CSV table of N, CA and C and ligand atoms in Angstrom, one decimal:
chain,number,residue,atom,x,y,z
A,239,UNK,N,96.5,89.0,98.3
A,239,UNK,CA,96.8,88.2,99.1
A,239,UNK,C,96.6,86.9,99.6
A,240,UNK,N,97.4,86.4,100.7
A,240,UNK,CA,97.1,85.1,99.9
A,240,UNK,C,96.1,84.3,102.0
A,241,UNK,N,96.2,85.9,103.2
A,241,UNK,CA,95.5,86.1,104.2
A,241,UNK,C,94.4,86.7,104.6
A,242,UNK,N,93.2,86.0,105.4
A,242,UNK,CA,92.5,86.6,105.4
A,242,UNK,C,91.7,86.8,106.9
A,243,UNK,N,91.3,87.8,107.3
A,243,UNK,CA,90.8,88.4,108.1
A,243,UNK,C,89.9,87.1,109.3
A,244,UNK,N,90.6,87.1,110.5
A,244,UNK,CA,89.5,86.9,111.8
A,244,UNK,C,89.4,87.3,111.9
A,245,UNK,N,89.0,86.9,113.2
A,245,UNK,CA,87.9,87.9,114.3
A,245,UNK,C,87.9,86.7,114.9
A,246,UNK,N,88.3,87.7,116.7
A,246,UNK,CA,88.0,86.5,117.8
A,246,UNK,C,86.7,86.6,118.3
A,247,UNK,N,86.6,85.4,118.7
A,247,UNK,CA,85.1,84.8,118.4
A,247,UNK,C,84.6,85.6,121.0
A,248,UNK,N,86.1,86.1,121.0
A,248,UNK,CA,86.0,87.5,122.4
A,248,UNK,C,86.4,88.7,122.7
A,249,UNK,N,87.4,88.5,122.1
A,249,UNK,CA,88.1,89.9,122.3
A,249,UNK,C,87.1,90.8,121.4
A,250,UNK,N,86.9,90.5,120.2
A,250,UNK,CA,86.5,90.6,118.9
A,250,UNK,C,87.4,92.2,118.4
A,251,UNK,N,89.0,91.4,118.5
A,251,UNK,CA,90.0,91.9,117.6
A,251,UNK,C,90.3,91.3,116.7
A,252,UNK,N,90.6,92.3,115.6
A,252,UNK,CA,90.0,91.2,114.1
A,252,UNK,C,92.5,91.2,113.8
A,253,UNK,N,92.6,90.0,113.7
A,253,UNK,CA,94.3,90.0,113.0
A,253,UNK,C,94.3,89.5,111.9
A,254,UNK,N,94.8,88.5,111.5
A,254,UNK,CA,95.6,87.4,109.5
A,254,UNK,C,95.3,87.0,109.6
A,255,UNK,N,95.1,85.7,109.5
A,255,UNK,CA,96.2,84.4,109.1
A,255,UNK,C,96.0,83.6,107.9
A,256,UNK,N,97.1,82.7,107.5
A,256,UNK,CA,97.3,82.7,106.3
A,256,UNK,C,96.3,81.8,105.8
A,257,UNK,N,96.0,82.0,104.1
A,257,UNK,CA,94.7,81.2,103.9
A,257,UNK,C,95.2,79.6,103.8
A,258,UNK,N,95.5,79.7,103.6
A,258,UNK,CA,96.7,77.8,104.7
A,258,UNK,C,96.3,76.7,105.4
A,259,UNK,N,96.2,77.9,106.2
A,259,UNK,CA,96.9,77.6,107.1
A,259,UNK,C,94.9,77.4,107.8
A,260,UNK,N,94.2,77.8,107.6
A,260,UNK,CA,92.8,78.8,107.9
A,260,UNK,C,91.9,77.0,108.0
A,261,UNK,N,92.3,75.2,108.7
A,261,UNK,CA,91.3,74.4,107.5
A,261,UNK,C,90.9,73.7,108.3
A,262,UNK,N,89.4,72.6,108.5
A,262,UNK,CA,89.3,72.0,108.9
A,262,UNK,C,90.0,71.5,110.6
A,263,UNK,N,89.7,72.0,111.4
A,263,UNK,CA,90.5,71.1,112.7
A,263,UNK,C,91.8,72.0,113.2
A,264,UNK,N,92.0,73.7,112.3
A,264,UNK,CA,93.3,74.5,113.0
A,264,UNK,C,92.9,74.9,113.5
A,265,UNK,N,93.6,75.5,115.6
A,265,UNK,CA,93.5,76.1,116.4
A,265,UNK,C,94.5,77.1,116.1
A,266,UNK,N,94.3,78.3,117.0
A,266,UNK,CA,95.3,78.9,116.8
A,266,UNK,C,95.2,80.5,118.1
A,267,UNK,N,96.1,80.9,119.0
A,267,UNK,CA,95.5,81.7,119.7
A,267,UNK,C,95.3,83.5,118.9
A,268,UNK,N,94.6,84.3,119.8
A,268,UNK,CA,94.5,85.2,119.0
A,268,UNK,C,94.8,86.2,120.4
A,269,UNK,N,95.8,87.1,119.2
A,269,UNK,CA,97.1,87.8,119.2
A,269,UNK,C,97.1,89.1,120.9
A,270,UNK,N,95.5,88.8,120.8
A,270,UNK,CA,95.1,90.0,121.7
A,270,UNK,C,94.4,89.8,123.2
A,271,UNK,N,94.0,88.4,123.0
A,271,UNK,CA,92.8,87.9,124.2
A,271,UNK,C,94.1,86.6,124.8
A,272,UNK,N,94.3,86.0,124.0
A,272,UNK,CA,95.7,84.9,124.4
A,272,UNK,C,94.2,83.4,124.0
A,273,UNK,N,92.6,83.6,123.9
A,273,UNK,CA,91.8,82.4,123.8
A,273,UNK,C,92.3,82.0,122.4
A,274,UNK,N,91.6,80.6,123.1
A,274,UNK,CA,92.8,80.1,121.7
A,274,UNK,C,91.4,79.6,120.6
A,275,UNK,N,91.7,79.7,119.5
A,275,UNK,CA,89.9,79.8,118.2
A,275,UNK,C,90.6,78.2,118.0
A,276,UNK,N,89.6,77.9,117.9
A,276,UNK,CA,89.0,76.0,117.2
A,276,UNK,C,88.2,76.8,115.7
A,277,UNK,N,89.1,76.6,114.8
A,277,UNK,CA,88.5,76.3,112.7
A,277,UNK,C,87.7,75.1,112.5
A,278,UNK,N,86.5,75.4,112.5
A,278,UNK,CA,86.2,73.9,112.3
A,278,UNK,C,84.8,74.2,110.4
A,279,UNK,N,85.0,72.9,110.5
A,279,UNK,CA,84.0,73.3,109.5
A,279,UNK,C,82.2,73.8,109.5
A,280,UNK,N,82.4,72.4,110.8
A,280,UNK,CA,80.9,72.8,111.2
A,280,UNK,C,80.2,73.6,112.5
A,281,UNK,N,81.9,75.2,112.5
A,281,UNK,CA,81.4,75.5,113.9
A,281,UNK,C,80.1,76.1,113.6
A,282,UNK,N,79.6,77.0,114.8
A,282,UNK,CA,78.2,77.3,114.3
A,282,UNK,C,79.0,78.7,115.3
A,283,UNK,N,79.8,79.2,115.0
A,283,UNK,CA,79.8,80.8,115.5
A,283,UNK,C,80.6,81.9,114.6
A,284,UNK,N,79.5,82.4,114.1
A,284,UNK,CA,79.6,83.8,112.6
A,284,UNK,C,80.8,84.1,112.4
A,285,UNK,N,81.6,84.0,113.8
A,285,UNK,CA,83.5,84.6,113.2
A,285,UNK,C,84.0,83.4,113.0
A,286,UNK,N,84.1,82.7,112.4
A,286,UNK,CA,84.7,81.2,112.3
A,286,UNK,C,84.3,80.7,111.1
A,287,UNK,N,82.9,81.0,110.3
A,287,UNK,CA,82.6,80.5,110.0
A,287,UNK,C,82.8,81.7,108.9
A,288,UNK,N,83.1,82.5,109.0
A,288,UNK,CA,83.0,83.2,107.3
A,288,UNK,C,84.4,83.4,107.7
A,289,UNK,N,85.5,83.5,108.6
A,289,UNK,CA,87.1,82.8,108.4
A,289,UNK,C,87.4,81.8,107.2
A,290,UNK,N,87.1,80.5,107.6
A,290,UNK,CA,86.7,79.5,107.2
A,290,UNK,C,86.5,80.2,105.4
A,291,UNK,N,85.0,81.0,105.1
A,291,UNK,CA,84.1,80.7,103.9
A,291,UNK,C,85.3,81.7,103.3
A,292,UNK,N,86.1,82.7,104.2
A,292,UNK,CA,87.2,84.0,102.8
A,292,UNK,C,88.1,82.4,102.3
A,293,UNK,N,88.6,81.6,104.2
A,293,UNK,CA,89.6,81.3,103.0
A,293,UNK,C,89.8,80.7,102.3
A,294,UNK,N,88.7,79.3,102.7
A,294,UNK,CA,88.1,78.8,100.6
A,294,UNK,C,88.7,79.9,99.9
A,295,UNK,N,88.3,80.9,100.3
A,295,UNK,CA,87.8,80.9,98.1
A,295,UNK,C,88.9,82.2,97.8
A,296,UNK,N,90.1,82.2,99.3
A,296,UNK,CA,91.3,82.2,98.7
A,296,UNK,C,91.7,81.6,98.3
A,297,UNK,N,91.6,79.9,99.0
A,297,UNK,CA,92.7,79.1,98.4
A,297,UNK,C,92.3,78.8,96.8
A,298,UNK,N,91.0,78.6,96.7
A,298,UNK,CA,90.0,78.8,95.5
A,298,UNK,C,91.5,79.8,93.5
A,299,UNK,N,91.3,80.7,94.8
A,299,UNK,CA,91.4,82.1,93.8
A,299,UNK,C,93.0,81.2,93.8
A,300,UNK,N,93.7,81.4,94.3
A,300,UNK,CA,94.9,80.8,94.1
A,300,UNK,C,95.0,79.5,93.7
A,301,UNK,N,94.7,78.6,93.9
A,301,UNK,CA,94.4,77.9,92.8
A,301,UNK,C,93.6,78.0,91.1
A,302,UNK,N,93.0,79.3,91.2
A,302,UNK,CA,93.7,79.5,90.2
A,302,UNK,C,94.1,80.1,88.7
A,303,UNK,N,95.3,81.1,90.1
A,303,UNK,CA,95.7,81.3,89.1
A,303,UNK,C,96.8,80.7,88.8
A,304,UNK,N,97.8,79.7,90.3
A,304,UNK,CA,98.2,78.5,89.3
A,304,UNK,C,97.7,78.0,88.8
A,305,UNK,N,96.9,77.5,88.3
A,305,UNK,CA,96.5,77.0,87.0
A,305,UNK,C,97.1,77.8,86.0
A,306,UNK,N,96.5,79.8,86.0
A,306,UNK,CA,96.3,80.3,85.1
A,306,UNK,C,97.8,80.2,84.3
A,307,UNK,N,99.0,80.3,85.2
A,307,UNK,CA,99.9,80.3,85.2
A,307,UNK,C,100.8,79.9,84.3
A,308,UNK,N,100.2,78.2,84.7
A,308,UNK,CA,100.5,76.9,84.5
A,308,UNK,C,100.8,77.0,82.5
A,309,UNK,N,99.6,77.6,82.5
A,309,UNK,CA,99.1,77.1,81.3
A,309,UNK,C,99.4,78.6,80.5
A,310,UNK,N,100.3,79.2,80.6
A,310,UNK,CA,100.6,79.9,80.1
A,310,UNK,C,102.3,79.3,78.8
A,311,UNK,N,102.5,80.2,78.3
A,311,UNK,CA,102.8,78.7,77.3
A,311,UNK,C,104.7,79.2,77.6
A,312,UNK,N,104.4,80.4,77.8
A,312,UNK,CA,105.5,81.9,77.1
A,312,UNK,C,106.9,81.6,79.0
A,313,UNK,N,108.2,81.0,78.7
A,313,UNK,CA,108.0,80.6,80.5
A,313,UNK,C,109.8,81.1,80.1
A,314,UNK,N,110.1,81.9,81.2
A,314,UNK,CA,111.8,82.9,80.5
A,314,UNK,C,112.9,81.2,81.0
A,315,UNK,N,112.4,80.5,81.1
A,315,UNK,CA,113.3,79.4,81.3
A,315,UNK,C,113.1,78.3,80.2
A,316,UNK,N,112.5,78.5,79.5
A,316,UNK,CA,112.5,78.3,77.8
A,316,UNK,C,113.4,77.8,77.5
A,317,UNK,N,113.8,76.5,76.1
A,317,UNK,CA,115.7,76.1,76.2
A,317,UNK,C,115.5,77.6,74.6
A,318,UNK,N,117.1,77.6,74.6
A,318,UNK,CA,117.2,78.6,73.1
A,318,UNK,C,117.1,78.3,72.2
A,319,UNK,N,117.3,78.4,71.6
A,319,UNK,CA,117.6,77.8,69.3
A,319,UNK,C,118.8,79.0,69.4
A,320,UNK,N,119.0,79.4,69.6
A,320,UNK,CA,120.0,80.8,69.5
A,320,UNK,C,121.3,79.7,68.5
A,321,UNK,N,121.2,78.4,69.1
A,321,UNK,CA,123.0,78.3,68.9
A,321,UNK,C,122.7,77.5,67.7
A,322,UNK,N,121.1,76.9,66.8
A,322,UNK,CA,120.7,76.4,65.9
A,322,UNK,C,120.4,77.5,64.7
A,323,UNK,N,121.1,77.0,63.8
A,323,UNK,CA,119.9,77.9,62.4
A,323,UNK,C,121.5,78.8,61.8
A,324,UNK,N,122.3,79.3,62.9
A,324,UNK,CA,123.2,80.5,62.1
A,324,UNK,C,123.9,79.2,62.4
A,325,UNK,N,125.3,79.2,61.2
A,325,UNK,CA,126.9,78.8,61.6
A,325,UNK,C,128.0,79.7,60.8
A,326,UNK,N,128.6,79.7,61.6
A,326,UNK,CA,129.6,81.3,61.0
A,326,UNK,C,131.2,80.8,60.6
A,327,UNK,N,130.6,81.5,59.0
A,327,UNK,CA,131.8,81.6,58.5
A,327,UNK,C,133.1,80.8,59.0
A,328,UNK,N,133.9,79.7,58.1
A,328,UNK,CA,135.1,79.5,59.0
A,328,UNK,C,135.6,81.0,58.1
A,329,UNK,N,137.2,80.5,58.6
A,329,UNK,CA,137.6,82.1,58.3
A,329,UNK,C,137.3,84.4,58.9
A,330,UNK,N,138.0,85.1,58.7
A,330,UNK,CA,137.4,86.7,57.9
A,330,UNK,C,137.2,86.3,57.0
A,331,UNK,N,136.1,87.6,56.9
A,331,UNK,CA,135.6,87.6,56.1
A,331,UNK,C,135.9,89.3,56.4
A,332,UNK,N,136.6,89.8,56.7
A,332,UNK,CA,137.8,91.5,57.1
A,332,UNK,C,138.9,91.1,56.8
B,485,ZN,ZN1,90.5,87.8,121.8
């Protein structure tokens, strides 16, 4: 999952938002009370701090998963080698 839990600083409503968006300078409205929440790295609010920390962790995990996928040599789009090394004998053998 690439979303993290965010808790509203006003109504305490808990909702989810994408970890990729929850970065310094991001803001969004609470779906419950419609207050605008500001996400900043230097926020003093524990709810915001927690959401930022969780988002950072999820983004890191996503990045590591991406790297791991790129390192796997087995790719389904690998070029086919079936046209090489096997020659059909000309003429029918039957
Ligand atoms: Zn709210």
